[in-house]
Tab-separated table of C-alpha atoms in Angstrom:
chain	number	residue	atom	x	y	z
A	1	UNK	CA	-18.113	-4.056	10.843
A	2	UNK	CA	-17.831	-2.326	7.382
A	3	UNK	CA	-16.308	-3.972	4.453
A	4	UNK	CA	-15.069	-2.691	1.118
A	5	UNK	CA	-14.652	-4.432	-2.057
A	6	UNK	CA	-13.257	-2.767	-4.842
A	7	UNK	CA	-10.411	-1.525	-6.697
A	8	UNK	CA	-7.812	0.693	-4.859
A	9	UNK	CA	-6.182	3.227	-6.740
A	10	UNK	CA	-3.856	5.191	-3.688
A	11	UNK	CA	-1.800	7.886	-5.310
A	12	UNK	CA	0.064	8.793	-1.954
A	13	UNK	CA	-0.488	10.017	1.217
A	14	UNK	CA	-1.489	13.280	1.105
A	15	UNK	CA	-2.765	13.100	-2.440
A	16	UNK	CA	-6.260	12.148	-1.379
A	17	UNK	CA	-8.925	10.942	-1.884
A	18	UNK	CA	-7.852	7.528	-1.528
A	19	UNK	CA	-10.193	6.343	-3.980
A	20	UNK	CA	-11.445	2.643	-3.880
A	21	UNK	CA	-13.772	2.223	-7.211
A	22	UNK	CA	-16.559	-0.482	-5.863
A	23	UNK	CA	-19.697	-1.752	-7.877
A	24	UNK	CA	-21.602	0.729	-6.121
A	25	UNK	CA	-19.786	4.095	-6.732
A	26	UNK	CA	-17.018	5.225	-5.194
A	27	UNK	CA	-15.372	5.544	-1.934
A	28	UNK	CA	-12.559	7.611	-0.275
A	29	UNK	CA	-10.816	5.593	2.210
A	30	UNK	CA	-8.872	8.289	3.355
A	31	UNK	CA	-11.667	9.573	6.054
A	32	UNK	CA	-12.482	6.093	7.247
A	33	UNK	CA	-8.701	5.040	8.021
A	34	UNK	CA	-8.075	8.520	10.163
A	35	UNK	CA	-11.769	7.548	11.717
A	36	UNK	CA	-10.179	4.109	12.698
A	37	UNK	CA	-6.899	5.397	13.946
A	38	UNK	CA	-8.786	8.078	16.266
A	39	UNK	CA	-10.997	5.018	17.586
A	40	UNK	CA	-8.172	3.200	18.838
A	41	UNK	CA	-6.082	6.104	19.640
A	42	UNK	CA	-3.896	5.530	23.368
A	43	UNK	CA	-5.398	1.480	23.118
A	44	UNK	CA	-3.429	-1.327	23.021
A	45	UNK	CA	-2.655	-2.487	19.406
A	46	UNK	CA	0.046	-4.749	17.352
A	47	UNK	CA	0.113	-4.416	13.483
A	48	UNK	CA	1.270	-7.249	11.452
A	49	UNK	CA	2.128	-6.579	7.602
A	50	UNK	CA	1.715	-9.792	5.902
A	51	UNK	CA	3.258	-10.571	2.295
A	52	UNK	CA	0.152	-9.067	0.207
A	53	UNK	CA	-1.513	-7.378	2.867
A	54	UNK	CA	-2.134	-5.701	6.060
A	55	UNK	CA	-3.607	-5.683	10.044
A	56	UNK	CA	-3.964	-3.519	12.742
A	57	UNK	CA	-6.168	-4.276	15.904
A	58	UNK	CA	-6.428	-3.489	19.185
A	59	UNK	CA	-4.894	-6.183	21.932
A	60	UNK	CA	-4.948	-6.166	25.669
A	61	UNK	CA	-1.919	-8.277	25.403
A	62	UNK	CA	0.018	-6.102	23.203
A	63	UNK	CA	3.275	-4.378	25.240
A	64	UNK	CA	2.344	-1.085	22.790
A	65	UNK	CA	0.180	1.700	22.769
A	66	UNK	CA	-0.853	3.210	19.721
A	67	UNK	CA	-0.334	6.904	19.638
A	68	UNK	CA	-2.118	9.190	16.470
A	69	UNK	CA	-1.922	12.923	15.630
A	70	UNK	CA	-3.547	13.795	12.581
A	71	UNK	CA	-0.769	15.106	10.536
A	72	UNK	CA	1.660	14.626	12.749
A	73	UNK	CA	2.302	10.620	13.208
A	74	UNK	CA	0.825	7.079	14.132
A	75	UNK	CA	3.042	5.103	15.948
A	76	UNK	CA	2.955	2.109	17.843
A	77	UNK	CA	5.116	3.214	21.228
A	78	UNK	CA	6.511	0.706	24.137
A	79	UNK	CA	4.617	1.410	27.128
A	80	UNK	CA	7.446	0.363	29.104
A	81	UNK	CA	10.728	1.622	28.315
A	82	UNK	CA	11.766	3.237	25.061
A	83	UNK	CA	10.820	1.791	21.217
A	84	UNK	CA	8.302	1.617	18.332
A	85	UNK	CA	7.049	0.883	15.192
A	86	UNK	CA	6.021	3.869	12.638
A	87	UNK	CA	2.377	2.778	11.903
A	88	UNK	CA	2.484	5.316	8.884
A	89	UNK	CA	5.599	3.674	7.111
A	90	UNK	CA	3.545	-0.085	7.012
A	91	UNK	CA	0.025	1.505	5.908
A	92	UNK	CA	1.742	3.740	3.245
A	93	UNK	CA	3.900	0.715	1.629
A	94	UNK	CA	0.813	-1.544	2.106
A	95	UNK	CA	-1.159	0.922	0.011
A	96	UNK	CA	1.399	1.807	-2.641
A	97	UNK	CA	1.645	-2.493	-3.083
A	98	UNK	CA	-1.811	-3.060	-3.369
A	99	UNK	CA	-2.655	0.177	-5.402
A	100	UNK	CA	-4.375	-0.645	-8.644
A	101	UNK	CA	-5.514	-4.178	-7.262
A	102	UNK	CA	-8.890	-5.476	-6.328
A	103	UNK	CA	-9.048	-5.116	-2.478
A	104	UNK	CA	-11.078	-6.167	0.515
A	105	UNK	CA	-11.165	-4.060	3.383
A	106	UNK	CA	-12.446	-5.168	6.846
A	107	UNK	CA	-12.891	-2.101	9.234
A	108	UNK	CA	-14.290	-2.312	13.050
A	109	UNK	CA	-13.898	0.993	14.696
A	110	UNK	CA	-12.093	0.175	17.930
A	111	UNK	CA	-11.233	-3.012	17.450
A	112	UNK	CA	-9.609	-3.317	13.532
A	113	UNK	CA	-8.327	-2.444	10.115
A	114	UNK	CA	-7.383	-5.082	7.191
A	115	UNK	CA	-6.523	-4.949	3.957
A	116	UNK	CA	-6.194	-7.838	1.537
A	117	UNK	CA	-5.794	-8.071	-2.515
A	118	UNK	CA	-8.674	-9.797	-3.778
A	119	UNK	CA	-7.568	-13.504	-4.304
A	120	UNK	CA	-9.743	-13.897	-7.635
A	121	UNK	CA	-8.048	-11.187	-9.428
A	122	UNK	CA	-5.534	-12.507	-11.993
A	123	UNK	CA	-2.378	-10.412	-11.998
A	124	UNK	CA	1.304	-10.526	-13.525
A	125	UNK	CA	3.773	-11.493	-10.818
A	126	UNK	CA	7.337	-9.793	-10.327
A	127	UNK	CA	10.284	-10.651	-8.297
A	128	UNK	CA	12.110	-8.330	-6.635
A	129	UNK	CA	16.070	-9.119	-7.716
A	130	UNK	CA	19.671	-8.430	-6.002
A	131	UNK	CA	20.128	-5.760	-3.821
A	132	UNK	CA	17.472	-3.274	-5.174
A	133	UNK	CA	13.568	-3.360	-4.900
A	134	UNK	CA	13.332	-2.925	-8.207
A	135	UNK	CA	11.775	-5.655	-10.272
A	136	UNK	CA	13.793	-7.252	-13.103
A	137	UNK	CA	11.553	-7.899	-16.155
A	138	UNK	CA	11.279	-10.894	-18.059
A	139	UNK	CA	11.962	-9.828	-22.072
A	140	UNK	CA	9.026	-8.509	-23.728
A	141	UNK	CA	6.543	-8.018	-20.635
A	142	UNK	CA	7.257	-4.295	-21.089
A	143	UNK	CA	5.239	-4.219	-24.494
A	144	UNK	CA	2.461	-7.180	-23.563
A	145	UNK	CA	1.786	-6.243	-19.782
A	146	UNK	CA	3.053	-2.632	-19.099
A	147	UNK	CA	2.709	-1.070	-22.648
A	148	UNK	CA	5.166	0.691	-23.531
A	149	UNK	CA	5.067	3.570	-25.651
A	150	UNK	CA	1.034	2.815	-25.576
A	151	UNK	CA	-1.748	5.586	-24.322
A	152	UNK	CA	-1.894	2.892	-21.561
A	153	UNK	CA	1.431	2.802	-20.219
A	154	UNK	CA	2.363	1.460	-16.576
A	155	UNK	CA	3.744	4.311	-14.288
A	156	UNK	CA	6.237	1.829	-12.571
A	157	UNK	CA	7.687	1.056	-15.741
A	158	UNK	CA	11.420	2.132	-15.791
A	159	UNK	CA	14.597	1.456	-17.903
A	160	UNK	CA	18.064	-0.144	-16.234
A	161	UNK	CA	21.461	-0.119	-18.458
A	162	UNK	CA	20.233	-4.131	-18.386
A	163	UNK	CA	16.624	-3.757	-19.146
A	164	UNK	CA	13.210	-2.931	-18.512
A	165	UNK	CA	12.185	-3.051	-14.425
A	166	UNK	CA	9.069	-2.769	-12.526
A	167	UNK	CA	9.269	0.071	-9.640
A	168	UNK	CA	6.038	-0.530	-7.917
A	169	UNK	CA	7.539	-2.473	-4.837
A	170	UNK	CA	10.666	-0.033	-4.490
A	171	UNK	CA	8.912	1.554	-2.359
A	172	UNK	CA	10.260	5.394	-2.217
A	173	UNK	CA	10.309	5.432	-5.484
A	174	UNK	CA	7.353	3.994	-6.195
A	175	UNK	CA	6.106	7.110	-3.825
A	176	UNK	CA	8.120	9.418	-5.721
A	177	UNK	CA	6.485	8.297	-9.287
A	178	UNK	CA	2.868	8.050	-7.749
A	179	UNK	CA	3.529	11.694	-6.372
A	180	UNK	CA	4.511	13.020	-10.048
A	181	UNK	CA	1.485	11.208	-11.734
A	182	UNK	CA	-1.027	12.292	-8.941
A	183	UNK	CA	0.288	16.388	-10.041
A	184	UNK	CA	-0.077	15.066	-13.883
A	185	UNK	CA	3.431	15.350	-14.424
A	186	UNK	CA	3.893	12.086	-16.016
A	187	UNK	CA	2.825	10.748	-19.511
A	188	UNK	CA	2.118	6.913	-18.727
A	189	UNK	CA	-1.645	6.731	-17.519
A	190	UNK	CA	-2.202	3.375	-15.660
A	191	UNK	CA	-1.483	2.017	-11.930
A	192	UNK	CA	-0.658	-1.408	-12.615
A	193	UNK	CA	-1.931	-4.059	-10.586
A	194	UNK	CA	1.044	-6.175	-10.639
A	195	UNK	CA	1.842	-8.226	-7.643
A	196	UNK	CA	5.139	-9.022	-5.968
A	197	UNK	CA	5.875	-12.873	-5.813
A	198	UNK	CA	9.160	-12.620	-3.971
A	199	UNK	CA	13.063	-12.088	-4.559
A	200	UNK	CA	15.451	-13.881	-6.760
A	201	UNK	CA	19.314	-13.486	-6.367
């Protein structure tokens, strides 16, 4: 089994590497996730996406077959009668969540993949609020923890007719924004490492 410690800074799915910044250097994640899927490709598998983090591992019990095509897609499909789970959808939002955190990784090829934030890291907490994905933010936090209008701005940092939000755990457009500042097209510089504590009403 291989694991990973280090800080994860995913800037989309196709914008590789996926770099994970350890103690030791640096390490693309990318390879060793497509490596993984291969090794359990047409096995038996579940996937279960936890608050703050994800699994997926191989299960004789498991009523679904996981089916990968680099490129293509990585599903989970019903081996008897019709459904499925899109595999890519989880991993993708997992990333984009955790992206800028301290992570542990646990990878066995053939048997399975985890992710977890790194429960020593200290980290401002948002709540998702309403309808939206969108995290309202408490007065002020836009200057002290996202930096506004300073060289180290958030990228997830946008402005609502009733204040400042945090976009990280919208997810599309949290993809969208990490898209733009992976081409340089955006003038904030920093991937927070904010973490999402829930919803409020």
């Amino acid at each position: 089994m291989r694991e990973i410690k280090g800080r994860l800074l995913y800037l989309g799915w196709n914008n590789t590497p996926w770099r994970v910044i350890t103690d030791n250097g640096e390490i693309d994640l990318q390879p060793i996730v497509a490596e993984f899927l291969m090794s359990i490709n047409k096995e038996r598998a579940v996937q279960k996406q936890k608050k703050e983090g994800y699994i997926l591992k191989t299960s004789k019990r498991s009523k679904f077959r996981l089916r990968y095509a680099p490129d293509e897609y990585i599903i989970l499909e019903r081996i008897n009668g019709f459904g499925g789970s899109n595999v890519w959808t989880y991993l993708d939002a997992t990333f984009i969540r955790l992206t800028g955190r301290l992570v542990h990784i646990k990878v066995e090829m053939g048997k399975k993949f985890q992710i977890f934030p790194d429960k020593n890291e200290k980290v401002f907490g948002v709540y998702s609020t309403g309808e939206r994905n969108s995290c309202k933010l408490p007065e002020g936090i836009e200057k002290t923890v996202c930096k506004i209008n300073q060289e180290d701005c958030c990228i997830f940092l946008s402005l609502h007719e009733d204040g400042f939000y945090c976009e990280k755990f919208n997810i599309p457009v949290a993809r969208f924004l990490l898209n733009r500042f992976a081409k340089g097209k955006m003038n904030a510089k920093k991937i927070g490492n904010c973490a999402l504590l829930g919803r409020k009403k």
